Each structure stands twice: as C-alpha cells, then as structure tokens.
PDB file of C-alpha atoms in Angstrom:
ATOM      1  CA  UNK A   1     -17.831  -6.502   6.751  1.00 44.00           C
ATOM      2  CA  UNK A   2     -17.491  -4.569  10.118  1.00 48.00           C
ATOM      3  CA  UNK A   3     -16.743  -1.096  10.378  1.00 55.00           C
ATOM      4  CA  UNK A   4     -14.083   0.759   9.013  1.00 58.00           C
ATOM      5  CA  UNK A   5     -12.722   1.449  12.680  1.00 64.00           C
ATOM      6  CA  UNK A   6     -12.630  -1.906  13.377  1.00 69.00           C
ATOM      7  CA  UNK A   7     -10.068  -2.782  10.767  1.00 72.00           C
ATOM      8  CA  UNK A   8      -8.317   1.089  11.354  1.00 71.00           C
ATOM      9  CA  UNK A   9      -4.682  -0.396  11.710  1.00 72.00           C
ATOM     10  CA  UNK A  10      -4.425  -3.075   8.754  1.00 76.00           C
ATOM     11  CA  UNK A  11      -5.655  -0.565   6.605  1.00 72.00           C
ATOM     12  CA  UNK A  12      -3.119   1.588   7.007  1.00 70.00           C
ATOM     13  CA  UNK A  13      -0.692  -1.374   5.970  1.00 71.00           C
ATOM     14  CA  UNK A  14      -2.234  -3.104   3.050  1.00 75.00           C
ATOM     15  CA  UNK A  15      -4.975  -0.498   1.831  1.00 70.00           C
ATOM     16  CA  UNK A  16      -9.194  -1.418   1.126  1.00 72.00           C
ATOM     17  CA  UNK A  17      -8.345  -3.323  -1.661  1.00 72.00           C
ATOM     18  CA  UNK A  18      -6.149  -5.514   0.371  1.00 78.00           C
ATOM     19  CA  UNK A  19      -9.114  -5.950   3.052  1.00 83.00           C
ATOM     20  CA  UNK A  20     -11.329  -6.466   0.088  1.00 83.00           C
ATOM     21  CA  UNK A  21      -9.507  -9.571  -1.336  1.00 84.00           C
ATOM     22  CA  UNK A  22      -9.353 -10.586   2.265  1.00 87.00           C
ATOM     23  CA  UNK A  23     -12.768 -10.262   3.070  1.00 88.00           C
ATOM     24  CA  UNK A  24     -13.503 -12.175  -0.163  1.00 88.00           C
ATOM     25  CA  UNK A  25     -11.022 -14.613   1.202  1.00 90.00           C
ATOM     26  CA  UNK A  26     -12.264 -19.092   2.329  1.00 91.00           C
ATOM     27  CA  UNK A  27      -9.533 -20.724   3.840  1.00 90.00           C
ATOM     28  CA  UNK A  28      -9.026 -24.159   4.198  1.00 87.00           C
ATOM     29  CA  UNK A  29      -7.506 -25.564   7.626  1.00 85.00           C
ATOM     30  CA  UNK A  30      -6.313 -29.455   6.563  1.00 79.00           C
ATOM     31  CA  UNK A  31      -5.843 -31.173  10.289  1.00 74.00           C
ATOM     32  CA  UNK A  32      -5.445 -29.238  14.361  1.00 68.00           C
ATOM     33  CA  UNK A  33      -2.495 -31.514  14.864  1.00 67.00           C
ATOM     34  CA  UNK A  34       0.005 -28.796  16.718  1.00 66.00           C
ATOM     35  CA  UNK A  35      -0.485 -25.320  16.871  1.00 76.00           C
ATOM     36  CA  UNK A  36       0.785 -24.036  13.358  1.00 81.00           C
ATOM     37  CA  UNK A  37      -2.463 -23.828  11.906  1.00 82.00           C
ATOM     38  CA  UNK A  38      -4.914 -22.417  14.763  1.00 84.00           C
ATOM     39  CA  UNK A  39      -2.531 -19.884  15.421  1.00 88.00           C
ATOM     40  CA  UNK A  40      -2.464 -19.221  11.589  1.00 88.00           C
ATOM     41  CA  UNK A  41      -6.220 -19.052  10.670  1.00 89.00           C
ATOM     42  CA  UNK A  42      -6.645 -16.880  14.046  1.00 90.00           C
ATOM     43  CA  UNK A  43      -4.473 -14.304  12.476  1.00 90.00           C
ATOM     44  CA  UNK A  44      -6.454 -14.358   9.906  1.00 91.00           C
ATOM     45  CA  UNK A  45     -10.027 -14.335  10.920  1.00 90.00           C
ATOM     46  CA  UNK A  46      -8.924 -11.357  13.551  1.00 90.00           C
ATOM     47  CA  UNK A  47      -8.357  -8.779  10.245  1.00 89.00           C
ATOM     48  CA  UNK A  48     -11.704 -10.138   8.806  1.00 88.00           C
ATOM     49  CA  UNK A  49     -11.259 -13.053   6.361  1.00 91.00           C
ATOM     50  CA  UNK A  50     -14.199 -14.200   4.827  1.00 90.00           C
ATOM     51  CA  UNK A  51     -14.282 -17.645   6.061  1.00 90.00           C
ATOM     52  CA  UNK A  52     -12.705 -21.285   6.928  1.00 90.00           C
ATOM     53  CA  UNK A  53     -13.353 -24.441   7.094  1.00 87.00           C
ATOM     54  CA  UNK A  54     -12.009 -26.723   9.239  1.00 84.00           C
ATOM     55  CA  UNK A  55     -11.605 -30.174   8.089  1.00 81.00           C
ATOM     56  CA  UNK A  56     -10.088 -32.071  10.648  1.00 77.00           C
ATOM     57  CA  UNK A  57     -12.896 -35.563  12.816  1.00 70.00           C
ATOM     58  CA  UNK A  58     -11.575 -32.967  16.122  1.00 69.00           C
ATOM     59  CA  UNK A  59     -11.635 -29.797  14.390  1.00 68.00           C
ATOM     60  CA  UNK A  60     -15.569 -28.663  15.742  1.00 73.00           C
ATOM     61  CA  UNK A  61     -14.313 -27.754  19.203  1.00 76.00           C
ATOM     62  CA  UNK A  62     -11.439 -25.925  17.252  1.00 77.00           C
ATOM     63  CA  UNK A  63     -13.844 -24.086  14.750  1.00 80.00           C
ATOM     64  CA  UNK A  64     -16.363 -23.114  17.320  1.00 80.00           C
ATOM     65  CA  UNK A  65     -13.850 -21.561  19.687  1.00 83.00           C
ATOM     66  CA  UNK A  66     -12.441 -19.159  16.229  1.00 84.00           C
ATOM     67  CA  UNK A  67     -15.123 -18.198  16.067  1.00 82.00           C
ATOM     68  CA  UNK A  68     -15.903 -16.199  19.397  1.00 87.00           C
ATOM     69  CA  UNK A  69     -13.114 -14.454  17.989  1.00 89.00           C
ATOM     70  CA  UNK A  70     -14.613 -12.104  15.193  1.00 89.00           C
ATOM     71  CA  UNK A  71     -18.375 -12.471  15.087  1.00 86.00           C
ATOM     72  CA  UNK A  72     -18.220 -11.565  10.731  1.00 87.00           C
ATOM     73  CA  UNK A  73     -15.864 -14.437   9.787  1.00 90.00           C
ATOM     74  CA  UNK A  74     -18.280 -17.222   8.861  1.00 88.00           C
ATOM     75  CA  UNK A  75     -16.711 -20.646   9.932  1.00 87.00           C
ATOM     76  CA  UNK A  76     -17.646 -24.019   9.753  1.00 85.00           C
ATOM     77  CA  UNK A  77     -16.102 -27.491  10.073  1.00 80.00           C
ATOM     78  CA  UNK A  78     -15.939 -30.813   8.084  1.00 78.00           C
ATOM     79  CA  UNK A  79     -15.550 -34.060   8.776  1.00 72.00           C
ATOM     80  CA  UNK A  80     -12.782 -35.570   6.471  1.00 64.00           C
ATOM     81  CA  UNK A  81     -14.103 -37.782   3.096  1.00 64.00           C
ATOM     82  CA  UNK A  82     -11.000 -37.383   0.499  1.00 61.00           C
ATOM     83  CA  UNK A  83      -6.985 -37.160   1.250  1.00 65.00           C
ATOM     84  CA  UNK A  84      -4.572 -33.731  -0.047  1.00 62.00           C
ATOM     85  CA  UNK A  85      -4.064 -35.381  -2.988  1.00 70.00           C
ATOM     86  CA  UNK A  86      -7.750 -35.225  -4.400  1.00 68.00           C
ATOM     87  CA  UNK A  87      -7.420 -31.356  -3.895  1.00 62.00           C
ATOM     88  CA  UNK A  88      -3.899 -30.843  -5.093  1.00 65.00           C
ATOM     89  CA  UNK A  89      -5.381 -32.937  -8.282  1.00 70.00           C
ATOM     90  CA  UNK A  90      -8.316 -30.066  -8.556  1.00 66.00           C
ATOM     91  CA  UNK A  91      -6.025 -27.567  -8.629  1.00 65.00           C
ATOM     92  CA  UNK A  92      -7.373 -26.420  -4.954  1.00 63.00           C
ATOM     93  CA  UNK A  93      -4.578 -24.100  -3.592  1.00 66.00           C
ATOM     94  CA  UNK A  94      -2.457 -25.699  -0.524  1.00 60.00           C
ATOM     95  CA  UNK A  95      -0.004 -24.620   1.472  1.00 61.00           C
ATOM     96  CA  UNK A  96       2.510 -26.301   4.262  1.00 59.00           C
ATOM     97  CA  UNK A  97       4.796 -26.145   6.827  1.00 53.00           C
ATOM     98  CA  UNK A  98       8.267 -26.000   6.197  1.00 51.00           C
ATOM     99  CA  UNK A  99       9.579 -24.058   9.602  1.00 49.00           C
ATOM    100  CA  UNK A 100       8.410 -22.181  12.828  1.00 48.00           C
ATOM    101  CA  UNK A 101       9.055 -19.007  11.455  1.00 47.00           C
ATOM    102  CA  UNK A 102       7.422 -17.480   8.070  1.00 45.00           C
ATOM    103  CA  UNK A 103       9.735 -14.462   8.151  1.00 47.00           C
ATOM    104  CA  UNK A 104      11.698 -15.626   5.661  1.00 48.00           C
ATOM    105  CA  UNK A 105       9.144 -16.452   3.353  1.00 47.00           C
ATOM    106  CA  UNK A 106       6.629 -13.618   3.506  1.00 46.00           C
ATOM    107  CA  UNK A 107       7.552  -9.702   3.470  1.00 49.00           C
ATOM    108  CA  UNK A 108       5.659  -6.588   3.239  1.00 48.00           C
ATOM    109  CA  UNK A 109       6.254  -3.651   1.367  1.00 52.00           C
ATOM    110  CA  UNK A 110       6.848  -0.779   2.216  1.00 51.00           C
ATOM    111  CA  UNK A 111       4.415   1.750   1.103  1.00 48.00           C
ATOM    112  CA  UNK A 112       6.843   4.728   0.623  1.00 50.00           C
ATOM    113  CA  UNK A 113       5.310   8.004   0.662  1.00 46.00           C
ATOM    114  CA  UNK A 114       5.313  10.558  -2.511  1.00 52.00           C
ATOM    115  CA  UNK A 115       8.393  13.020  -2.377  1.00 54.00           C
ATOM    116  CA  UNK A 116       6.584  15.733  -0.714  1.00 54.00           C
ATOM    117  CA  UNK A 117       9.247  17.768  -2.891  1.00 44.00           C
ATOM    118  CA  UNK A 118       7.199  16.799  -6.287  1.00 46.00           C
ATOM    119  CA  UNK A 119       4.179  17.442  -4.213  1.00 53.00           C
ATOM    120  CA  UNK A 120       3.291  21.272  -4.758  1.00 41.00           C
ATOM    121  CA  UNK A 121      -0.936  21.208  -3.978  1.00 51.00           C
ATOM    122  CA  UNK A 122      -0.183  19.991  -0.084  1.00 50.00           C
ATOM    123  CA  UNK A 123      -0.326  23.057   1.477  1.00 49.00           C
ATOM    124  CA  UNK A 124      -3.477  23.111   2.700  1.00 52.00           C
ATOM    125  CA  UNK A 125      -3.936  19.906   4.035  1.00 54.00           C
ATOM    126  CA  UNK A 126      -0.520  20.691   5.424  1.00 51.00           C
ATOM    127  CA  UNK A 127      -1.910  23.994   7.624  1.00 54.00           C
ATOM    128  CA  UNK A 128      -5.346  22.290   8.918  1.00 57.00           C
ATOM    129  CA  UNK A 129      -2.893  19.846  10.410  1.00 63.00           C
ATOM    130  CA  UNK A 130       0.381  22.418  11.464  1.00 66.00           C
ATOM    131  CA  UNK A 131      -2.662  25.322  12.770  1.00 65.00           C
ATOM    132  CA  UNK A 132      -1.882  26.209  15.950  1.00 71.00           C
ATOM    133  CA  UNK A 133       1.128  23.884  17.668  1.00 79.00           C
ATOM    134  CA  UNK A 134       1.985  26.180  19.566  1.00 81.00           C
ATOM    135  CA  UNK A 135      -1.551  25.660  21.434  1.00 84.00           C
ATOM    136  CA  UNK A 136      -1.635  21.788  21.070  1.00 87.00           C
ATOM    137  CA  UNK A 137      -1.085  19.939  24.121  1.00 87.00           C
ATOM    138  CA  UNK A 138       1.711  17.788  24.255  1.00 89.00           C
ATOM    139  CA  UNK A 139      -0.078  13.969  23.005  1.00 89.00           C
ATOM    140  CA  UNK A 140      -1.515  16.425  20.017  1.00 88.00           C
ATOM    141  CA  UNK A 141       2.090  17.481  19.433  1.00 91.00           C
ATOM    142  CA  UNK A 142       2.968  14.218  19.348  1.00 92.00           C
ATOM    143  CA  UNK A 143       0.701  13.242  17.025  1.00 91.00           C
ATOM    144  CA  UNK A 144       0.894  15.365  13.903  1.00 90.00           C
ATOM    145  CA  UNK A 145       2.003  13.066  11.002  1.00 90.00           C
ATOM    146  CA  UNK A 146       5.483  13.186  10.344  1.00 90.00           C
ATOM    147  CA  UNK A 147       4.828  14.282   6.849  1.00 86.00           C
ATOM    148  CA  UNK A 148       3.172  17.296   7.913  1.00 86.00           C
ATOM    149  CA  UNK A 149       6.228  18.343   9.780  1.00 90.00           C
ATOM    150  CA  UNK A 150       8.425  18.084   7.097  1.00 90.00           C
ATOM    151  CA  UNK A 151       5.936  19.953   4.818  1.00 86.00           C
ATOM    152  CA  UNK A 152       6.270  22.460   7.483  1.00 88.00           C
ATOM    153  CA  UNK A 153      10.001  22.220   8.369  1.00 91.00           C
ATOM    154  CA  UNK A 154      10.096  22.338   4.463  1.00 90.00           C
ATOM    155  CA  UNK A 155       7.946  25.587   3.788  1.00 88.00           C
ATOM    156  CA  UNK A 156      10.592  27.084   6.940  1.00 91.00           C
ATOM    157  CA  UNK A 157      13.397  25.996   4.741  1.00 94.00           C
ATOM    158  CA  UNK A 158      12.600  27.291   1.508  1.00 92.00           C
ATOM    159  CA  UNK A 159      11.370  30.696   2.677  1.00 93.00           C
ATOM    160  CA  UNK A 160      15.014  31.152   4.492  1.00 94.00           C
ATOM    161  CA  UNK A 161      16.723  29.739   1.207  1.00 93.00           C
ATOM    162  CA  UNK A 162      15.735  31.355  -2.171  1.00 92.00           C
ATOM    163  CA  UNK A 163      12.724  29.286  -2.548  1.00 90.00           C
ATOM    164  CA  UNK A 164      15.558  25.844  -2.931  1.00 91.00           C
ATOM    165  CA  UNK A 165      16.280  23.196  -1.197  1.00 89.00           C
ATOM    166  CA  UNK A 166      18.778  21.252   1.060  1.00 92.00           C
ATOM    167  CA  UNK A 167      20.629  20.362  -1.549  1.00 91.00           C
ATOM    168  CA  UNK A 168      24.715  19.274  -0.013  1.00 94.00           C
ATOM    169  CA  UNK A 169      25.267  17.225   3.350  1.00 94.00           C
ATOM    170  CA  UNK A 170      25.771  19.712   5.189  1.00 96.00           C
ATOM    171  CA  UNK A 171      22.365  21.738   4.322  1.00 95.00           C
ATOM    172  CA  UNK A 172      20.568  18.218   4.787  1.00 95.00           C
ATOM    173  CA  UNK A 173      22.096  17.731   8.119  1.00 96.00           C
ATOM    174  CA  UNK A 174      20.947  21.534   8.947  1.00 96.00           C
ATOM    175  CA  UNK A 175      17.562  20.681   7.636  1.00 96.00           C
ATOM    176  CA  UNK A 176      17.054  17.475   9.801  1.00 96.00           C
ATOM    177  CA  UNK A 177      18.567  19.591  12.795  1.00 96.00           C
ATOM    178  CA  UNK A 178      16.123  21.524  11.951  1.00 95.00           C
ATOM    179  CA  UNK A 179      12.722  19.557  12.590  1.00 95.00           C
ATOM    180  CA  UNK A 180      14.304  18.243  15.682  1.00 95.00           C
ATOM    181  CA  UNK A 181      14.718  21.331  17.315  1.00 94.00           C
ATOM    182  CA  UNK A 182      10.574  21.823  16.443  1.00 93.00           C
ATOM    183  CA  UNK A 183       9.912  19.162  18.766  1.00 94.00           C
ATOM    184  CA  UNK A 184       9.087  19.459  22.424  1.00 93.00           C
ATOM    185  CA  UNK A 185      10.325  16.168  23.817  1.00 92.00           C
ATOM    186  CA  UNK A 186      12.811  14.693  21.598  1.00 93.00           C
ATOM    187  CA  UNK A 187      13.160  11.345  23.078  1.00 92.00           C
ATOM    188  CA  UNK A 188       9.134  10.746  23.069  1.00 93.00           C
ATOM    189  CA  UNK A 189       7.551  12.325  20.392  1.00 94.00           C
ATOM    190  CA  UNK A 190       8.244   9.351  17.733  1.00 95.00           C
ATOM    191  CA  UNK A 191       6.001  11.602  14.788  1.00 94.00           C
ATOM    192  CA  UNK A 192       9.364  13.952  15.023  1.00 95.00           C
ATOM    193  CA  UNK A 193      12.120  11.054  15.150  1.00 96.00           C
ATOM    194  CA  UNK A 194       9.844   9.607  12.121  1.00 94.00           C
ATOM    195  CA  UNK A 195      10.059  12.787  10.464  1.00 93.00           C
ATOM    196  CA  UNK A 196      14.103  13.025  10.617  1.00 95.00           C
ATOM    197  CA  UNK A 197      14.617   9.674   9.959  1.00 93.00           C
ATOM    198  CA  UNK A 198      12.337  10.483   6.243  1.00 90.00           C
ATOM    199  CA  UNK A 199      14.045  13.452   5.915  1.00 91.00           C
ATOM    200  CA  UNK A 200      15.441  12.707   2.444  1.00 90.00           C
ATOM    201  CA  UNK A 201      11.567  12.163   0.665  1.00 85.00           C
ATOM    202  CA  UNK A 202      11.339  16.260   1.460  1.00 85.00           C
ATOM    203  CA  UNK A 203      14.345  16.916  -0.751  1.00 85.00           C
ATOM    204  CA  UNK A 204      14.565  13.965  -3.212  1.00 81.00           C
ATOM    205  CA  UNK A 205      12.430  13.716  -5.891  1.00 73.00           C
ATOM    206  CA  UNK A 206      11.909  10.353  -7.023  1.00 71.00           C
ATOM    207  CA  UNK A 207      13.346   8.370  -9.511  1.00 70.00           C
ATOM    208  CA  UNK A 208      10.789   7.153 -11.402  1.00 81.00           C
ATOM    209  CA  UNK A 209       9.942   4.086 -12.957  1.00 87.00           C
ATOM    210  CA  UNK A 210      13.034   1.412 -11.928  1.00 87.00           C
ATOM    211  CA  UNK A 211      15.234   0.860 -14.869  1.00 90.00           C
ATOM    212  CA  UNK A 212      13.947  -3.396 -15.545  1.00 91.00           C
ATOM    213  CA  UNK A 213       9.942  -1.365 -15.652  1.00 92.00           C
ATOM    214  CA  UNK A 214      11.312   1.133 -18.993  1.00 93.00           C
ATOM    215  CA  UNK A 215      13.649  -1.967 -20.204  1.00 94.00           C
ATOM    216  CA  UNK A 216       9.960  -3.605 -20.369  1.00 94.00           C
ATOM    217  CA  UNK A 217       8.497  -0.323 -21.952  1.00 95.00           C
ATOM    218  CA  UNK A 218      11.936  -0.699 -25.027  1.00 94.00           C
ATOM    219  CA  UNK A 219      10.389  -4.414 -25.626  1.00 94.00           C
ATOM    220  CA  UNK A 220       9.133  -4.614 -29.366  1.00 95.00           C
ATOM    221  CA  UNK A 221       5.969  -6.682 -28.771  1.00 94.00           C
ATOM    222  CA  UNK A 222       5.571  -3.394 -26.388  1.00 95.00           C
ATOM    223  CA  UNK A 223       5.855  -0.878 -28.745  1.00 94.00           C
ATOM    224  CA  UNK A 224       4.307  -2.573 -31.377  1.00 94.00           C
ATOM    225  CA  UNK A 225       0.438  -3.617 -30.283  1.00 95.00           C
ATOM    226  CA  UNK A 226      -1.736  -6.146 -31.925  1.00 95.00           C
ATOM    227  CA  UNK A 227      -4.733  -7.641 -31.446  1.00 94.00           C
ATOM    228  CA  UNK A 228      -2.559 -10.491 -30.073  1.00 94.00           C
ATOM    229  CA  UNK A 229      -1.006  -8.814 -27.521  1.00 94.00           C
ATOM    230  CA  UNK A 230      -1.634  -9.863 -24.735  1.00 94.00           C
ATOM    231  CA  UNK A 231      -3.211  -7.313 -21.409  1.00 94.00           C
ATOM    232  CA  UNK A 232       0.436  -6.979 -19.519  1.00 95.00           C
ATOM    233  CA  UNK A 233       1.655  -5.314 -23.131  1.00 96.00           C
ATOM    234  CA  UNK A 234      -0.907  -3.081 -23.876  1.00 97.00           C
ATOM    235  CA  UNK A 235      -0.824  -1.755 -20.084  1.00 97.00           C
ATOM    236  CA  UNK A 236       3.200  -1.292 -20.516  1.00 96.00           C
ATOM    237  CA  UNK A 237       2.526   0.520 -23.988  1.00 96.00           C
ATOM    238  CA  UNK A 238       0.259   2.871 -21.753  1.00 96.00           C
ATOM    239  CA  UNK A 239       2.637   3.247 -18.670  1.00 96.00           C
ATOM    240  CA  UNK A 240       5.165   3.888 -21.333  1.00 96.00           C
ATOM    241  CA  UNK A 241       2.746   7.434 -22.665  1.00 96.00           C
ATOM    242  CA  UNK A 242       2.087   8.141 -19.347  1.00 96.00           C
ATOM    243  CA  UNK A 243       5.405   8.910 -17.974  1.00 94.00           C
ATOM    244  CA  UNK A 244       6.369  10.986 -21.249  1.00 93.00           C
ATOM    245  CA  UNK A 245       3.480  13.433 -19.897  1.00 92.00           C
ATOM    246  CA  UNK A 246       4.618  13.294 -16.217  1.00 90.00           C
ATOM    247  CA  UNK A 247       8.300  13.317 -16.147  1.00 84.00           C
ATOM    248  CA  UNK A 248       9.004  10.085 -15.890  1.00 89.00           C
ATOM    249  CA  UNK A 249       6.413   9.331 -13.252  1.00 89.00           C
ATOM    250  CA  UNK A 250       4.145   6.429 -13.142  1.00 92.00           C
ATOM    251  CA  UNK A 251       0.570   6.846 -12.040  1.00 92.00           C
ATOM    252  CA  UNK A 252       0.404   7.630  -8.204  1.00 87.00           C
ATOM    253  CA  UNK A 253      -0.070   4.533  -5.747  1.00 83.00           C
ATOM    254  CA  UNK A 254      -2.340   6.853  -3.522  1.00 80.00           C
ATOM    255  CA  UNK A 255      -1.093   4.718   0.044  1.00 78.00           C
ATOM    256  CA  UNK A 256       0.513   6.036   2.345  1.00 80.00           C
ATOM    257  CA  UNK A 257       2.521   4.438   4.925  1.00 79.00           C
ATOM    258  CA  UNK A 258       1.918   3.709   9.124  1.00 84.00           C
ATOM    259  CA  UNK A 259       3.244   6.561  11.115  1.00 90.00           C
ATOM    260  CA  UNK A 260       2.318   7.998  14.276  1.00 91.00           C
ATOM    261  CA  UNK A 261      -0.609  10.262  14.005  1.00 89.00           C
ATOM    262  CA  UNK A 262      -3.684  11.032  15.294  1.00 86.00           C
ATOM    263  CA  UNK A 263      -6.870   9.423  13.174  1.00 85.00           C
ATOM    264  CA  UNK A 264      -8.126  12.593  12.113  1.00 84.00           C
ATOM    265  CA  UNK A 265      -4.821  14.076  10.504  1.00 84.00           C
ATOM    266  CA  UNK A 266      -3.610  10.917   8.973  1.00 86.00           C
ATOM    267  CA  UNK A 267      -7.196  10.533   7.511  1.00 85.00           C
ATOM    268  CA  UNK A 268      -6.854  14.070   5.665  1.00 83.00           C
ATOM    269  CA  UNK A 269      -3.720  13.095   4.381  1.00 82.00           C
ATOM    270  CA  UNK A 270      -4.555   9.649   2.861  1.00 83.00           C
ATOM    271  CA  UNK A 271      -7.553  11.793   0.967  1.00 85.00           C
ATOM    272  CA  UNK A 272      -4.508  14.199   0.189  1.00 83.00           C
ATOM    273  CA  UNK A 273      -2.573  11.093  -1.870  1.00 82.00           C
ATOM    274  CA  UNK A 274      -6.212   9.247  -2.484  1.00 86.00           C
ATOM    275  CA  UNK A 275      -7.674  12.180  -4.359  1.00 88.00           C
ATOM    276  CA  UNK A 276      -4.731  12.388  -7.375  1.00 88.00           C
ATOM    277  CA  UNK A 277      -3.973   9.176  -7.246  1.00 89.00           C
ATOM    278  CA  UNK A 278      -7.317   8.437  -7.998  1.00 92.00           C
ATOM    279  CA  UNK A 279      -6.853  11.273 -11.031  1.00 93.00           C
ATOM    280  CA  UNK A 280      -3.913   9.538 -12.475  1.00 94.00           C
ATOM    281  CA  UNK A 281      -5.598   6.122 -12.686  1.00 96.00           C
ATOM    282  CA  UNK A 282      -8.441   7.878 -14.688  1.00 97.00           C
ATOM    283  CA  UNK A 283      -5.923   9.431 -16.892  1.00 97.00           C
ATOM    284  CA  UNK A 284      -3.812   5.776 -17.407  1.00 97.00           C
ATOM    285  CA  UNK A 285      -7.266   4.438 -17.874  1.00 97.00           C
ATOM    286  CA  UNK A 286      -7.815   6.646 -20.904  1.00 97.00           C
ATOM    287  CA  UNK A 287      -4.871   5.653 -22.413  1.00 97.00           C
ATOM    288  CA  UNK A 288      -5.354   1.821 -21.699  1.00 97.00           C
ATOM    289  CA  UNK A 289      -8.309   2.308 -23.144  1.00 97.00           C
ATOM    290  CA  UNK A 290      -6.829   3.837 -26.044  1.00 96.00           C
ATOM    291  CA  UNK A 291      -4.372   1.842 -26.856  1.00 96.00           C
ATOM    292  CA  UNK A 292      -7.245  -1.034 -26.489  1.00 96.00           C
ATOM    293  CA  UNK A 293      -8.803   0.845 -29.329  1.00 96.00           C
ATOM    294  CA  UNK A 294      -6.625   1.498 -31.337  1.00 95.00           C
ATOM    295  CA  UNK A 295      -5.498  -2.216 -32.327  1.00 95.00           C
ATOM    296  CA  UNK A 296      -9.429  -3.317 -32.284  1.00 95.00           C
ATOM    297  CA  UNK A 297      -9.633  -5.535 -28.144  1.00 95.00           C
ATOM    298  CA  UNK A 298     -12.864  -4.811 -26.466  1.00 95.00           C
ATOM    299  CA  UNK A 299     -12.533  -2.042 -23.176  1.00 94.00           C
ATOM    300  CA  UNK A 300     -13.630  -5.715 -21.178  1.00 93.00           C
ATOM    301  CA  UNK A 301      -9.906  -7.244 -22.354  1.00 94.00           C
ATOM    302  CA  UNK A 302      -8.659  -5.163 -19.558  1.00 95.00           C
ATOM    303  CA  UNK A 303     -11.225  -4.740 -16.366  1.00 92.00           C
ATOM    304  CA  UNK A 304     -10.839  -1.323 -14.438  1.00 92.00           C
ATOM    305  CA  UNK A 305      -9.538  -3.307 -11.420  1.00 90.00           C
ATOM    306  CA  UNK A 306      -6.786  -4.934 -13.318  1.00 92.00           C
ATOM    307  CA  UNK A 307      -5.583  -1.627 -14.089  1.00 95.00           C
ATOM    308  CA  UNK A 308      -5.459  -0.478 -10.993  1.00 93.00           C
ATOM    309  CA  UNK A 309      -4.097  -3.282  -9.591  1.00 91.00           C
ATOM    310  CA  UNK A 310      -1.145  -2.699 -12.534  1.00 94.00           C
ATOM    311  CA  UNK A 311      -0.728   1.611 -11.788  1.00 93.00           C
ATOM    312  CA  UNK A 312      -0.481   0.564  -8.221  1.00 89.00           C
ATOM    313  CA  UNK A 313       2.051  -1.904  -8.292  1.00 89.00           C
ATOM    314  CA  UNK A 314       4.510  -0.190 -11.367  1.00 91.00           C
ATOM    315  CA  UNK A 315       7.762  -0.527  -8.640  1.00 87.00           C
ATOM    316  CA  UNK A 316       7.108  -4.067  -8.523  1.00 86.00           C
ATOM    317  CA  UNK A 317       6.464  -5.021 -11.805  1.00 88.00           C
ATOM    318  CA  UNK A 318       8.456  -8.353 -13.503  1.00 84.00           C
ATOM    319  CA  UNK A 319       8.171 -10.333 -15.868  1.00 80.00           C
ATOM    320  CA  UNK A 320       8.397 -14.413 -14.751  1.00 70.00           C
TER     321      UNK A 320
END
C-alpha cells in the first residue's frame, strides 16, 4: 500500500475501510477489444486495486503499460485457456458493459455529516480551525472547512439569541446571510458557498433511524431472539437498544464528505467524527455481544468487522 498522501482524495470519498477493500481486490479483464475494459482497469489501478489479470493473447503489452500507472498494483496476463461459461460455472463474479456510460448503474452515496446541533462537543475543534481568521491570508481563509464555519456562525447566533438556533424561515434566511457575510470574496471562497448550501445541518436535528429500519426493528424475529436467529436479527435487536438510549440515533457513521479545506484542518475534523464514532461503535458492539450471550451463540457468530459495517450503514439497511 502506498502512502496515505497518495490516496488522500479517495480516502475522503470511501474511507479507510473502502480503500482496504479495494486493495484486497483482484480484477480479471477478459479480452482487450475496444477501450472500455482498459479504461475501467485504469480507473481501478490508479486508486490502488490490489491486482489485476488480463486474459487475452494480445494482453501482454496492455498489462505492461497498465502496470506503469501504479507500482503498488500487481499486474499479470494469461493466454486464455477457458471460456466465460467456465468462469460462471465456478461462481466467479463477472461484469460486462451494457452501455458506454455507467452513470445509470453506479451511484456514490453521500457521506452526510452529523447535524451540528447534535454535536455539542465540537467547540474545541472549531476553535483550532477558526482561530486567527481575521489574520489569515486569502488562501487560508478560503480553505477553512465549511463545518467549522457553520459552528462559528451558530455560536455567534446563539450568543445573540439566548442560546436558541434558527427556527423560522426568516431566521434561517438571516442565518445564511450572516454566514455569507463572513466571507471576504463570496464568488471565490468555495468553503463559504458550501457552508451556505449545508446551513440546515446547523439547526436541524437528525430524524435518526429511517422509518423502514424502525419497522424492521419491530419484527417478531428481532424482538424474540433464539440460538437460530440470523446475525441480521441480532444486529437489529442491538440497534433497537442503542437507539433507545441515544434519542433515536444510530451509531455515528464517522465519515465526513469531501469539502474545500486544507489537509490539516480536514484531518482534525475527520478525527473529531472518528473518535465519537469509535466510542459509539464500542458501545454498540457490547450490545451485540450481549445479545449473542443471551441466546447462547459464540461471539464469533458476528465478528467485529461485520458489526462495524452494519453500524456504518444503518440508513441503507434493507431486506432483499
């Protein structure tokens, strides 16, 4: 694995767990006719896929050229000696292109930050990022993370409104205008534009667990666990207990979206969310393990990585 700096941009998009999954993956390209396959491989090699194998009698040149894109990725080629049918019969996942664009089939989920109104412990982190703003040069001023700007704007608002947050339509407009007024050059400072666009996170409480997930937690097989219960039911049961003691909120995801920021400030902000999510994950893990013990199942029935993945994706849970 190359240095974190090399993959800084994508770590912001899919996090360390996503990067690890990518690094542990091995992709096989069947045939090199056309450019779609090679372009797809290129877009996997650059961010650090674990390895790739090209299967085609002409692929040795392509494989060699692709390898040069990222020395951390292991590439190889093979002369084909089996058909696609053989791959499928052995349960090897295969993908084929159906259009020249994949945008209709793949969608990046947004990493929505925890509402600031529900994050009372952020003042220290905000102070380190906001301190000295009047003396910052234009480059620094335009790269203060919008989350820090929102926290500062919210602090100012509360100090002049008896601790209350904006509630009426007029107050919310006034709040956004105040934030916009903190910028030096609105047209150039993307961080302030991002802040105004995401201003609702400063005064909106999260709805908590989505309705469809709450319905799943009310199922009989979730409320009445046995030694034959699925891991999903055990996890939902633990989630139900967690939300009851956290005002309806699931474990904090810990991810933050990409944003205009200098690296140092972004890392500080990321650490803030990560530390809180780590603490809540530990609490959720204890609940899961308690459920397993109650029904006589071993702790290995639901390993920690599976618990972490579940906790991180609560809003997207579904039964297929």
